[in-house]
Amino acid sequence: MADLPEQSKGQEHYERPLDELLAHRREKLARLVARGINPYPYKFERTHFSEEIKSSFAALEEKEVKVAGRIRSFREHGKSTFFHIQDDLGQIQIYAKADVLGQQYELLNDLDIGDFVGITGVVFKTHKGEISVRAAKLEILAKSLRPLPEKWHGLKDVELRYRQRYVDLIATSGVKEVFVQRTAIYRAMREYLDGQGFLEVETPILQPLYGGAAARPFKTFHNALGIPLFLRIADELYLKRLIVGGYEKVYEVCKDFRNEGLSRFHNPEFSMMELYWAYHDYRDIMKLTKSLIVHIAQKVLGKLEVPHQGKTINLAGEWKEISLLDSIQEATGLDCLKMDEKGLAAAVRKMGLEVPANPTWGVLVDILFSEKVQPGLLAPTFVTDYPAEISPLAKKHRSNPRLTERFELFIMGQEMANAFSELNDPIDQRERFASQLAQKEKGYEEAHVLDEDYLNALEFGMPPTGGLGVGLDRLVMFLTDQGSIRDVLFFPQMRPTDSESPEGT
């Protein structure tokens, strides 16, 4: 039988040095090749998945099937062997007997946990009641040259999970299901928006000017045109050009890129959904946002009570709404509207918070909110009416021109969505851009750039419009009960290891 019996095959990486294991598997590979066996064939004609066999056992009992998957366990009993294979839907047990497989039974000597095999055999149920396949033919589909890990533990292994997601998907229970749910969330989102008459569109990722958010971009260069280009930081300005062009309901599911740090909630490449709805304002978008998220949760989870990091968030009923300035006053006692920049900066410093150089009143308000209010917003909360200085693309508030018609949605202390009554006055927009340029000259690197083509578009006329951006990675984190953005990205950005650093630095 195999060199490593069942009890050591599953634990081989604990009991033998890695170099020895790698060499041992390559020796097995060489033996297979010496027998004239191609250990990496081109195709296998599978007829059934594991779960199909289990669910249709009554119809398939004693019928021939062809199954394929990765070996996950071995158990030897004299001249017979039991092993499980894993396919896309689950696992099924294979029963291999020497007197049935003949010379092919010897191939089990050169198989390991992690190898892919194809099995032709008959469906039956063992004495213990486990639905299995009695192997009549065994085909090796891919020889695994590295042992699979048995478990993850400690910080280093968590890092390895993200760096080697392909192994994490094999070895860590529940990981695949998170990404299956992610796809279901996207599907439900599109289903809702399509059902509401929105048109899904695509806009440029490479842009001559970046805009639509306060962020630093990634910069590249187009050799043929001889011009710099930027990876988009948001879709907003191009989508609103489409509203100018005559579309009334558009959305895009996209990748955006921001040259910023890494954290539990930030990855420089992230996913957004942005939509724009002509003839509507931020109040209409607020209703749509709630309906959208409720639809997704009900469709994907089958309920509106969402467990997340030890708490349960109920999406049913009314969602809380509070103005940004009222939330700060409740938390700190400060009435920001009655304070100028100097007085507000002093109050912020007194609270032990860092104040940037040359801060605007709006930036100080945002600092207070982020530090003193946001962490406590666990239940779904719409925070409304943001300062104009930090909302250069939103219409001024009907009741106070220092504020804008803007809201952000917070759940579990994290921003999930951002929405405006979109600024469609080209003269006001030019003045806002000019103000942003002044901030940039004072050192605010993330200030918005002036986009003449966008202003040109607005001068052709854009109807009243409500816009929304939803951070999809954070929404997926919330609905799948994950604590880090890295847990919902197949391949998150990671800091390089010493061996991965340029020139070893």
Short mmCIF file of C-alpha atoms in Angstrom, two decimals:
data_model
loop_
_atom_site.label_atom_id
_atom_site.label_comp_id
_atom_site.label_asym_id
_atom_site.label_seq_id
_atom_site.Cartn_x
_atom_site.Cartn_y
_atom_site.Cartn_z
CA MET A 1 0.00 0.00 0.00
CA ALA A 2 1.05 3.69 0.07
CA ASP A 3 4.29 4.74 1.75
CA LEU A 4 2.33 6.91 4.18
CA PRO A 5 -0.60 5.14 5.89
CA GLU A 6 -3.81 7.03 6.53
CA GLN A 7 -2.89 8.28 9.95
CA SER A 8 0.33 9.85 8.63
CA LYS A 9 -0.85 10.92 5.19
CA GLY A 10 -3.16 13.46 6.76
CA GLN A 11 -0.50 14.58 9.23
CA GLU A 12 2.59 14.23 7.08
CA HIS A 13 3.59 17.90 7.27
CA TYR A 14 3.75 17.72 11.08
CA GLU A 15 5.92 14.63 11.16
CA ARG A 16 8.39 15.10 8.31
CA PRO A 17 10.52 18.06 7.16
CA LEU A 18 9.00 19.98 4.26
CA ASP A 19 11.99 19.42 1.97
CA GLU A 20 11.69 15.68 2.49
CA LEU A 21 7.97 15.76 1.76
CA LEU A 22 8.47 17.73 -1.43
CA ALA A 23 11.15 15.30 -2.58
CA HIS A 24 8.97 12.33 -1.66
CA ARG A 25 6.06 13.59 -3.75
CA ARG A 26 8.31 14.22 -6.71
CA GLU A 27 9.59 10.65 -6.43
CA LYS A 28 5.99 9.47 -6.68
CA LEU A 29 5.47 11.70 -9.69
CA ALA A 30 8.54 10.18 -11.34
CA ARG A 31 7.24 6.66 -10.70
CA LEU A 32 3.91 7.51 -12.32
CA VAL A 33 5.65 8.89 -15.38
CA ALA A 34 7.92 5.83 -15.53
CA ARG A 35 4.78 3.67 -15.75
CA GLY A 36 3.67 5.61 -18.78
CA ILE A 37 0.98 7.54 -16.87
CA ASN A 38 0.43 11.19 -17.64
CA PRO A 39 -0.12 12.75 -14.19
CA TYR A 40 -1.56 15.90 -15.77
CA PRO A 41 -4.04 14.77 -18.45
CA TYR A 42 -6.20 17.13 -20.49
CA LYS A 43 -9.76 16.19 -19.60
CA PHE A 44 -12.11 14.00 -17.61
CA GLU A 45 -15.75 13.36 -18.51
CA ARG A 46 -17.52 13.72 -15.16
CA THR A 47 -21.18 12.66 -15.07
CA HIS A 48 -22.17 13.58 -11.51
CA PHE A 49 -21.16 15.79 -8.58
CA SER A 50 -20.99 14.45 -5.04
CA GLU A 51 -24.16 16.14 -3.80
CA GLU A 52 -26.11 15.04 -6.87
CA ILE A 53 -25.29 11.43 -6.05
CA LYS A 54 -26.34 11.84 -2.43
CA SER A 55 -29.58 13.64 -3.22
CA SER A 56 -30.51 11.16 -5.97
CA PHE A 57 -29.25 7.98 -4.33
CA ALA A 58 -32.50 6.06 -4.83
CA ALA A 59 -32.28 6.57 -8.59
CA LEU A 60 -28.51 6.07 -8.84
CA GLU A 61 -27.98 3.06 -6.55
CA GLU A 62 -25.96 0.38 -8.37
CA LYS A 63 -25.65 2.73 -11.39
CA GLU A 64 -22.32 3.68 -12.91
CA VAL A 65 -21.11 7.25 -12.40
CA LYS A 66 -17.97 9.24 -13.09
CA VAL A 67 -16.84 11.58 -10.32
CA ALA A 68 -13.77 13.76 -9.93
CA GLY A 69 -12.16 15.84 -7.21
CA ARG A 70 -9.30 16.39 -4.80
CA ILE A 71 -8.39 13.62 -2.34
CA ARG A 72 -9.07 14.79 1.23
CA SER A 73 -8.55 11.60 3.28
CA PHE A 74 -7.23 8.02 3.10
CA ARG A 75 -8.13 4.99 5.21
CA GLU A 76 -6.63 1.57 4.48
CA HIS A 77 -8.21 -1.80 5.36
CA GLY A 78 -6.02 -4.63 4.16
CA LYS A 79 -6.56 -4.92 0.39
CA SER A 80 -9.18 -2.21 0.29
CA THR A 81 -8.98 1.54 0.75
CA PHE A 82 -11.52 4.23 1.54
CA PHE A 83 -10.84 7.82 0.58
CA HIS A 84 -12.88 10.99 0.16
CA ILE A 85 -12.72 13.33 -2.78
CA GLN A 86 -13.84 16.95 -2.74
CA ASP A 87 -15.58 18.55 -5.70
CA ASP A 88 -17.29 21.92 -6.12
CA LEU A 89 -20.40 20.85 -4.21
CA GLY A 90 -19.08 18.67 -1.41
CA GLN A 91 -17.34 15.37 -0.63
CA ILE A 92 -18.08 11.75 -1.42
CA GLN A 93 -16.40 8.55 -0.28
CA ILE A 94 -14.61 6.27 -2.75
CA TYR A 95 -14.20 2.54 -2.02
CA ALA A 96 -11.26 0.95 -3.79
CA LYS A 97 -10.65 -2.84 -3.72
CA ALA A 98 -7.55 -4.59 -5.00
CA ASP A 99 -9.51 -7.44 -6.64
CA VAL A 100 -11.68 -4.94 -8.55
CA LEU A 101 -9.07 -2.40 -9.64
CA GLY A 102 -6.37 -5.00 -10.34
CA GLN A 103 -3.04 -3.37 -11.23
CA GLN A 104 -4.59 0.07 -10.90
CA TYR A 105 -4.84 -0.53 -7.17
CA GLU A 106 -1.06 -0.14 -7.01
CA LEU A 107 -1.46 3.46 -8.13
CA LEU A 108 -2.77 4.26 -4.65
CA ASN A 109 0.82 3.84 -3.46
CA ASP A 110 1.70 7.00 -5.34
CA LEU A 111 -1.35 9.06 -4.42
CA ASP A 112 -1.43 11.66 -1.67
CA ILE A 113 -3.96 13.87 0.01
CA GLY A 114 -4.30 16.84 -2.32
CA ASP A 115 -4.10 14.87 -5.59
CA PHE A 116 -6.93 15.15 -8.10
CA VAL A 117 -8.43 11.88 -9.36
CA GLY A 118 -11.25 10.77 -11.58
CA ILE A 119 -13.25 7.71 -10.54
CA THR A 120 -15.55 5.52 -12.60
CA GLY A 121 -17.65 3.24 -10.44
CA VAL A 122 -21.00 2.15 -9.04
CA VAL A 123 -23.00 4.00 -6.41
CA PHE A 124 -23.73 2.06 -3.22
CA LYS A 125 -24.18 2.51 0.51
CA THR A 126 -21.68 1.09 3.04
CA HIS A 127 -22.63 -0.98 6.08
CA LYS A 128 -22.34 2.24 8.12
CA GLY A 129 -24.84 3.92 5.82
CA GLU A 130 -22.48 6.26 3.94
CA ILE A 131 -23.29 6.80 0.27
CA SER A 132 -20.15 5.97 -1.69
CA VAL A 133 -18.76 5.05 -5.11
CA ARG A 134 -17.18 1.59 -5.60
CA ALA A 135 -14.22 2.32 -7.89
CA ALA A 136 -13.89 0.26 -11.09
CA LYS A 137 -11.43 2.63 -12.73
CA LEU A 138 -9.02 5.19 -11.33
CA GLU A 139 -7.47 8.06 -13.28
CA ILE A 140 -4.90 10.52 -11.92
CA LEU A 141 -5.88 14.05 -13.01
CA ALA A 142 -3.25 16.16 -11.22
CA LYS A 143 -0.45 15.22 -8.87
CA SER A 144 -0.12 17.62 -5.94
CA LEU A 145 3.55 18.32 -5.21
CA ARG A 146 2.95 20.16 -1.94
CA PRO A 147 1.22 18.84 1.20
CA LEU A 148 -1.97 20.55 2.27
CA PRO A 149 -2.03 22.25 5.69
CA GLU A 150 -4.28 20.72 8.31
CA LYS A 151 -5.12 23.86 10.23
CA TRP A 152 -4.28 27.56 10.54
CA HIS A 153 -3.15 29.10 13.81
CA GLY A 154 -1.43 32.30 14.86
CA LEU A 155 -0.78 35.61 13.11
CA LYS A 156 1.69 34.21 10.57
CA ASP A 157 -0.82 31.70 9.34
CA VAL A 158 -3.52 34.40 9.01
CA GLU A 159 -1.12 36.35 6.80
CA LEU A 160 -0.41 33.22 4.79
CA ARG A 161 -4.13 32.67 4.26
CA TYR A 162 -4.36 35.98 2.41
CA ARG A 163 -1.11 35.56 0.51
CA GLN A 164 -1.95 32.04 -0.63
CA ARG A 165 -5.72 32.21 -1.02
CA TYR A 166 -5.65 29.15 -3.26
CA VAL A 167 -4.50 27.11 -0.25
CA ASP A 168 -6.86 28.91 2.11
CA LEU A 169 -9.81 27.93 -0.07
CA ILE A 170 -8.76 24.29 0.14
CA ALA A 171 -7.91 24.13 3.81
CA THR A 172 -10.06 26.61 5.74
CA SER A 173 -13.66 25.73 6.43
CA GLY A 174 -16.21 28.33 5.37
CA VAL A 175 -13.97 30.44 3.15
CA LYS A 176 -15.46 29.28 -0.13
CA GLU A 177 -18.96 29.92 1.19
CA VAL A 178 -18.12 33.58 1.90
CA PHE A 179 -17.23 34.16 -1.73
CA VAL A 180 -20.26 32.25 -2.94
CA GLN A 181 -22.34 34.63 -0.82
CA ARG A 182 -20.45 37.59 -2.29
CA THR A 183 -21.55 36.55 -5.76
CA ALA A 184 -25.11 36.09 -4.49
CA ILE A 185 -25.04 39.62 -3.03
CA TYR A 186 -23.98 41.07 -6.39
CA ARG A 187 -26.66 39.05 -8.16
CA ALA A 188 -29.37 40.27 -5.77
CA MET A 189 -28.18 43.86 -6.14
CA ARG A 190 -28.34 43.72 -9.91
CA GLU A 191 -31.72 42.00 -9.74
CA TYR A 192 -33.12 44.85 -7.66
CA LEU A 193 -31.65 47.67 -9.75
CA ASP A 194 -32.59 46.07 -13.06
CA GLY A 195 -36.08 45.57 -11.70
CA GLN A 196 -36.26 49.28 -10.88
CA GLY A 197 -35.40 50.16 -14.47
CA PHE A 198 -31.75 51.10 -13.99
CA LEU A 199 -29.36 50.46 -16.89
CA GLU A 200 -25.99 48.88 -16.06
CA VAL A 201 -23.17 50.69 -17.87
CA GLU A 202 -19.38 50.80 -18.01
CA THR A 203 -17.17 53.87 -17.76
CA PRO A 204 -13.38 54.29 -18.14
CA ILE A 205 -10.96 52.92 -15.57
CA LEU A 206 -8.04 54.81 -17.12
CA GLN A 207 -8.85 58.53 -16.97
CA PRO A 208 -6.96 61.67 -18.05
CA LEU A 209 -8.22 63.34 -14.86
CA TYR A 210 -9.27 61.63 -11.66
CA GLY A 211 -12.34 62.88 -9.81
CA GLY A 212 -15.51 62.08 -7.92
CA ALA A 213 -13.91 61.68 -4.50
CA ALA A 214 -11.29 63.05 -2.14
CA ALA A 215 -8.40 60.64 -2.65
CA ARG A 216 -4.91 60.30 -4.04
CA PRO A 217 -4.79 58.40 -7.34
CA PHE A 218 -2.51 55.82 -8.89
CA LYS A 219 -0.73 57.35 -11.85
CA THR A 220 0.45 55.64 -15.02
CA PHE A 221 1.61 56.69 -18.51
CA HIS A 222 0.25 55.95 -21.97
CA ASN A 223 3.26 55.48 -24.26
CA ALA A 224 1.48 55.78 -27.61
CA LEU A 225 -0.31 59.02 -26.69
CA GLY A 226 2.52 60.32 -24.56
CA ILE A 227 0.20 61.38 -21.74
CA PRO A 228 -0.21 60.59 -18.05
CA LEU A 229 -3.34 58.68 -17.04
CA PHE A 230 -4.89 57.83 -13.69
CA LEU A 231 -6.71 54.80 -12.35
CA ARG A 232 -10.15 56.05 -11.41
CA ILE A 233 -10.88 56.88 -7.80
CA ALA A 234 -14.64 56.99 -8.49
CA ASP A 235 -17.12 56.60 -11.36
CA GLU A 236 -19.17 59.66 -10.51
CA LEU A 237 -18.22 62.24 -13.11
CA TYR A 238 -18.52 59.86 -16.06
CA LEU A 239 -21.86 58.48 -14.91
CA LYS A 240 -23.22 62.00 -14.54
CA ARG A 241 -22.05 62.75 -18.07
CA LEU A 242 -24.44 59.96 -19.10
CA ILE A 243 -27.28 61.71 -17.25
CA VAL A 244 -26.42 64.85 -19.26
CA GLY A 245 -26.55 62.68 -22.38
CA GLY A 246 -30.14 61.63 -21.72
CA TYR A 247 -30.06 58.46 -19.64
CA GLU A 248 -32.21 58.81 -16.54
CA LYS A 249 -31.33 55.73 -14.45
CA VAL A 250 -27.80 54.28 -14.67
CA TYR A 251 -25.56 52.22 -12.42
CA GLU A 252 -22.12 50.66 -12.56
CA VAL A 253 -20.52 47.87 -10.54
CA CYS A 254 -16.84 48.68 -10.70
CA LYS A 255 -13.34 48.58 -9.33
CA ASP A 256 -11.96 51.86 -7.97
CA PHE A 257 -8.38 52.56 -6.92
CA ARG A 258 -7.12 54.90 -4.21
CA ASN A 259 -3.48 55.34 -3.26
CA GLU A 260 -4.02 55.02 0.46
CA GLY A 261 -3.03 52.85 3.39
CA LEU A 262 -4.17 49.35 4.27
CA SER A 263 -6.49 48.54 7.15
CA ARG A 264 -9.30 46.21 8.17
CA PHE A 265 -11.63 48.38 6.09
CA HIS A 266 -9.35 49.67 3.32
CA ASN A 267 -7.75 48.07 0.30
CA PRO A 268 -6.27 50.25 -2.47
CA GLU A 269 -8.32 48.32 -5.04
CA PHE A 270 -11.95 48.03 -3.97
CA SER A 271 -15.44 47.49 -5.35
CA MET A 272 -18.22 50.06 -5.61
CA MET A 273 -21.69 50.34 -7.00
CA GLU A 274 -22.63 53.84 -8.12
CA LEU A 275 -26.02 54.86 -9.46
CA TYR A 276 -27.64 58.08 -10.67
CA TRP A 277 -31.35 58.80 -10.90
CA ALA A 278 -32.60 61.85 -12.77
CA TYR A 279 -35.37 64.04 -11.33
CA HIS A 280 -34.80 62.75 -7.80
CA ASP A 281 -32.94 64.03 -4.73
CA TYR A 282 -31.06 62.59 -1.77
CA ARG A 283 -34.29 61.87 0.09
CA ASP A 284 -35.44 59.60 -2.73
CA ILE A 285 -31.99 57.96 -2.77
CA MET A 286 -32.26 57.36 0.98
CA LYS A 287 -35.44 55.33 0.47
CA LEU A 288 -33.88 53.44 -2.44
CA THR A 289 -30.74 52.64 -0.40
CA LYS A 290 -32.74 51.04 2.39
CA SER A 291 -34.92 49.09 -0.05
CA LEU A 292 -31.84 47.86 -1.92
CA ILE A 293 -30.03 46.58 1.18
CA VAL A 294 -33.16 45.02 2.64
CA HIS A 295 -33.78 43.24 -0.67
CA ILE A 296 -30.21 41.90 -0.76
CA ALA A 297 -30.31 40.66 2.84
CA GLN A 298 -33.68 38.98 2.38
CA LYS A 299 -32.62 37.37 -0.88
CA VAL A 300 -29.20 36.15 0.25
CA LEU A 301 -29.71 35.46 3.96
CA GLY A 302 -33.44 34.83 3.98
CA LYS A 303 -33.86 37.15 6.97
CA LEU A 304 -33.37 40.75 8.07
CA GLU A 305 -31.66 40.00 11.39
CA VAL A 306 -27.98 39.98 10.44
CA PRO A 307 -25.41 38.50 12.85
CA HIS A 308 -22.15 40.44 12.71
CA GLN A 309 -19.12 40.15 14.99
CA GLY A 310 -21.08 39.02 18.03
CA LYS A 311 -23.99 41.41 17.56
CA THR A 312 -27.28 41.15 15.66
CA ILE A 313 -28.33 44.05 13.46
CA ASN A 314 -32.01 44.21 12.54
CA LEU A 315 -32.61 45.76 9.11
CA ALA A 316 -36.41 45.71 9.51
CA GLY A 317 -38.41 48.74 10.62
CA GLU A 318 -37.35 52.37 10.44
CA TRP A 319 -33.66 53.25 10.15
CA LYS A 320 -32.36 56.05 12.33
CA GLU A 321 -31.67 59.44 10.75
CA ILE A 322 -29.66 62.29 12.33
CA SER A 323 -27.91 65.34 10.95
CA LEU A 324 -24.14 65.40 11.11
CA LEU A 325 -24.02 68.52 13.28
CA ASP A 326 -26.71 67.27 15.67
CA SER A 327 -24.83 63.98 16.11
CA ILE A 328 -21.66 65.89 17.04
CA GLN A 329 -23.52 68.11 19.47
CA GLU A 330 -25.09 65.07 21.14
CA ALA A 331 -21.68 63.41 21.50
CA THR A 332 -19.52 66.42 22.44
CA GLY A 333 -21.79 69.32 23.39
CA LEU A 334 -20.26 71.45 20.61
CA ASP A 335 -22.53 73.54 18.40
CA CYS A 336 -20.26 73.66 15.39
CA LEU A 337 -22.38 76.17 13.46
CA LYS A 338 -21.68 78.76 16.15
CA MET A 339 -17.90 78.23 16.00
CA ASP A 340 -15.35 79.51 13.53
CA GLU A 341 -12.36 77.53 12.28
CA LYS A 342 -10.03 78.81 14.99
CA GLY A 343 -12.39 78.05 17.84
CA LEU A 344 -13.34 74.65 16.45
CA ALA A 345 -9.67 73.71 15.93
CA ALA A 346 -8.95 74.58 19.56
CA ALA A 347 -11.86 72.45 20.73
CA VAL A 348 -10.69 69.52 18.62
CA ARG A 349 -7.17 69.77 20.06
CA LYS A 350 -8.57 69.97 23.58
CA MET A 351 -10.22 66.60 22.97
CA GLY A 352 -6.80 65.13 22.17
CA LEU A 353 -7.47 64.84 18.44
CA GLU A 354 -4.92 65.69 15.77
CA VAL A 355 -5.58 68.79 13.70
CA PRO A 356 -4.06 68.99 10.18
CA ALA A 357 -2.36 72.11 8.89
CA ASN A 358 -4.71 74.78 7.52
CA PRO A 359 -7.93 72.87 8.22
CA THR A 360 -11.25 74.14 6.89
CA TRP A 361 -14.30 74.27 9.13
CA GLY A 362 -15.74 71.30 7.24
CA VAL A 363 -12.61 69.20 7.74
CA LEU A 364 -12.71 69.86 11.50
CA VAL A 365 -16.37 68.88 11.63
CA ASP A 366 -15.52 65.65 9.81
CA ILE A 367 -12.72 64.88 12.29
CA LEU A 368 -15.10 65.31 15.21
CA PHE A 369 -17.71 63.08 13.63
CA SER A 370 -15.23 60.34 12.65
CA GLU A 371 -13.70 60.16 16.13
CA LYS A 372 -16.59 60.92 18.46
CA VAL A 373 -19.72 59.74 16.67
CA GLN A 374 -19.09 57.19 13.93
CA PRO A 375 -17.78 54.29 16.08
CA GLY A 376 -21.06 54.21 18.01
CA LEU A 377 -23.35 54.00 14.99
CA LEU A 378 -24.07 50.28 15.13
CA ALA A 379 -27.67 50.10 13.91
CA PRO A 380 -28.36 51.37 10.38
CA THR A 381 -28.12 55.17 10.57
CA PHE A 382 -28.43 57.83 7.91
CA VAL A 383 -26.22 60.81 8.78
CA THR A 384 -27.29 63.86 6.76
CA ASP A 385 -26.30 67.38 5.74
CA TYR A 386 -22.51 67.54 5.43
CA PRO A 387 -20.42 70.74 5.18
CA ALA A 388 -20.01 72.17 1.67
CA GLU A 389 -16.19 72.25 1.98
CA ILE A 390 -16.02 68.45 2.10
CA SER A 391 -18.86 67.85 -0.38
CA PRO A 392 -17.80 69.66 -3.58
CA LEU A 393 -20.13 67.64 -5.86
CA ALA A 394 -23.31 67.94 -3.78
CA LYS A 395 -26.02 70.61 -4.00
CA LYS A 396 -26.13 73.18 -1.22
CA HIS A 397 -28.80 72.50 1.35
CA ARG A 398 -32.13 74.18 0.80
CA SER A 399 -32.13 75.47 4.37
CA ASN A 400 -28.45 76.34 4.92
CA PRO A 401 -25.86 77.04 2.17
CA ARG A 402 -22.98 76.07 4.49
CA LEU A 403 -24.27 72.49 4.28
CA THR A 404 -25.13 70.14 1.44
CA GLU A 405 -27.87 67.67 0.67
CA ARG A 406 -25.79 64.62 1.36
CA PHE A 407 -26.10 61.55 3.53
CA GLU A 408 -23.87 58.67 4.50
CA LEU A 409 -25.18 55.34 5.75
CA PHE A 410 -23.40 53.74 8.70
CA ILE A 411 -23.79 50.20 10.00
CA MET A 412 -21.61 48.70 12.73
CA GLY A 413 -19.62 51.94 12.83
CA GLN A 414 -18.60 51.76 9.17
CA GLU A 415 -19.64 53.85 6.20
CA MET A 416 -21.64 51.70 3.79
CA ALA A 417 -22.97 54.31 1.37
CA ASN A 418 -22.59 57.95 0.34
CA ALA A 419 -25.25 59.93 -1.52
CA PHE A 420 -26.02 63.43 -2.77
CA SER A 421 -28.56 65.61 -4.36
CA GLU A 422 -26.09 66.09 -7.21
CA LEU A 423 -24.76 69.56 -7.93
CA ASN A 424 -25.93 70.43 -11.45
CA ASP A 425 -25.25 74.18 -11.49
CA PRO A 426 -22.10 74.60 -13.64
CA ILE A 427 -21.28 78.02 -12.19
CA ASP A 428 -21.50 76.79 -8.60
CA GLN A 429 -19.53 73.67 -9.57
CA ARG A 430 -16.72 75.76 -11.04
CA GLU A 431 -16.54 77.81 -7.84
CA ARG A 432 -16.41 74.60 -5.79
CA PHE A 433 -13.59 73.24 -7.93
CA ALA A 434 -11.71 76.53 -7.50
CA SER A 435 -12.11 76.24 -3.73
CA GLN A 436 -10.74 72.70 -3.90
CA LEU A 437 -7.71 73.92 -5.85
CA ALA A 438 -7.06 76.50 -3.15
CA GLN A 439 -7.10 73.73 -0.56
CA LYS A 440 -4.68 71.70 -2.68
CA GLU A 441 -2.29 74.65 -2.78
CA LYS A 442 -2.39 74.70 1.02
CA GLY A 443 -1.24 71.08 1.11
CA TYR A 444 -4.50 69.11 1.04
CA GLU A 445 -3.36 66.40 -1.39
CA GLU A 446 -6.77 64.75 -1.68
CA ALA A 447 -8.61 67.88 -2.84
CA HIS A 448 -10.66 67.55 -6.02
CA VAL A 449 -9.08 68.57 -9.34
CA LEU A 450 -10.76 70.94 -11.79
CA ASP A 451 -12.30 68.98 -14.67
CA GLU A 452 -13.07 71.33 -17.57
CA ASP A 453 -14.74 68.66 -19.67
CA TYR A 454 -17.10 67.81 -16.83
CA LEU A 455 -17.96 71.50 -16.44
CA ASN A 456 -18.52 71.66 -20.18
CA ALA A 457 -20.96 68.74 -19.86
CA LEU A 458 -22.86 70.47 -17.06
CA GLU A 459 -23.20 73.58 -19.22
CA PHE A 460 -25.28 71.52 -21.65
CA GLY A 461 -27.67 70.93 -18.75
CA MET A 462 -28.11 68.09 -16.26
CA PRO A 463 -31.55 67.56 -14.71
CA PRO A 464 -31.99 67.36 -10.92
CA THR A 465 -30.33 64.08 -9.99
CA GLY A 466 -29.78 61.91 -6.95
CA GLY A 467 -26.63 59.80 -6.76
CA LEU A 468 -25.46 56.91 -4.59
CA GLY A 469 -22.24 55.03 -4.01
CA VAL A 470 -22.22 51.76 -2.04
CA GLY A 471 -18.99 50.20 -0.80
CA LEU A 472 -19.53 46.62 -1.86
CA ASP A 473 -16.63 45.08 0.04
CA ARG A 474 -17.92 46.53 3.31
CA LEU A 475 -21.47 45.48 2.52
CA VAL A 476 -20.23 41.95 1.89
CA MET A 477 -18.26 42.05 5.15
CA PHE A 478 -21.40 43.01 7.02
CA LEU A 479 -23.72 40.45 5.43
CA THR A 480 -21.21 37.56 5.67
CA ASP A 481 -20.07 38.36 9.23
CA GLN A 482 -16.43 39.00 8.37
CA GLY A 483 -14.17 41.26 10.40
CA SER A 484 -11.68 42.34 7.75
CA ILE A 485 -11.91 43.45 4.15
CA ARG A 486 -9.22 40.88 3.43
CA ASP A 487 -11.68 38.14 4.31
CA VAL A 488 -13.98 39.13 1.42
CA LEU A 489 -11.33 39.73 -1.25
CA PHE A 490 -9.88 36.73 -3.03
CA PHE A 491 -6.48 38.40 -3.37
CA PRO A 492 -6.11 41.44 -1.08
CA GLN A 493 -3.13 43.74 -1.38
CA MET A 494 -0.42 42.71 1.05
CA ARG A 495 2.74 44.32 2.29
CA PRO A 496 5.65 42.54 0.59
CA THR A 497 7.74 40.03 2.46
CA ASP A 498 11.52 40.39 2.35
CA SER A 499 11.71 37.93 -0.53
CA GLU A 500 9.04 39.83 -2.48
CA SER A 501 10.51 43.30 -2.03
CA PRO A 502 12.14 44.89 -5.11
CA GLU A 503 15.77 43.83 -5.30
CA GLY A 504 15.37 42.20 -1.88
CA THR A 505 15.04 45.54 -0.10
#
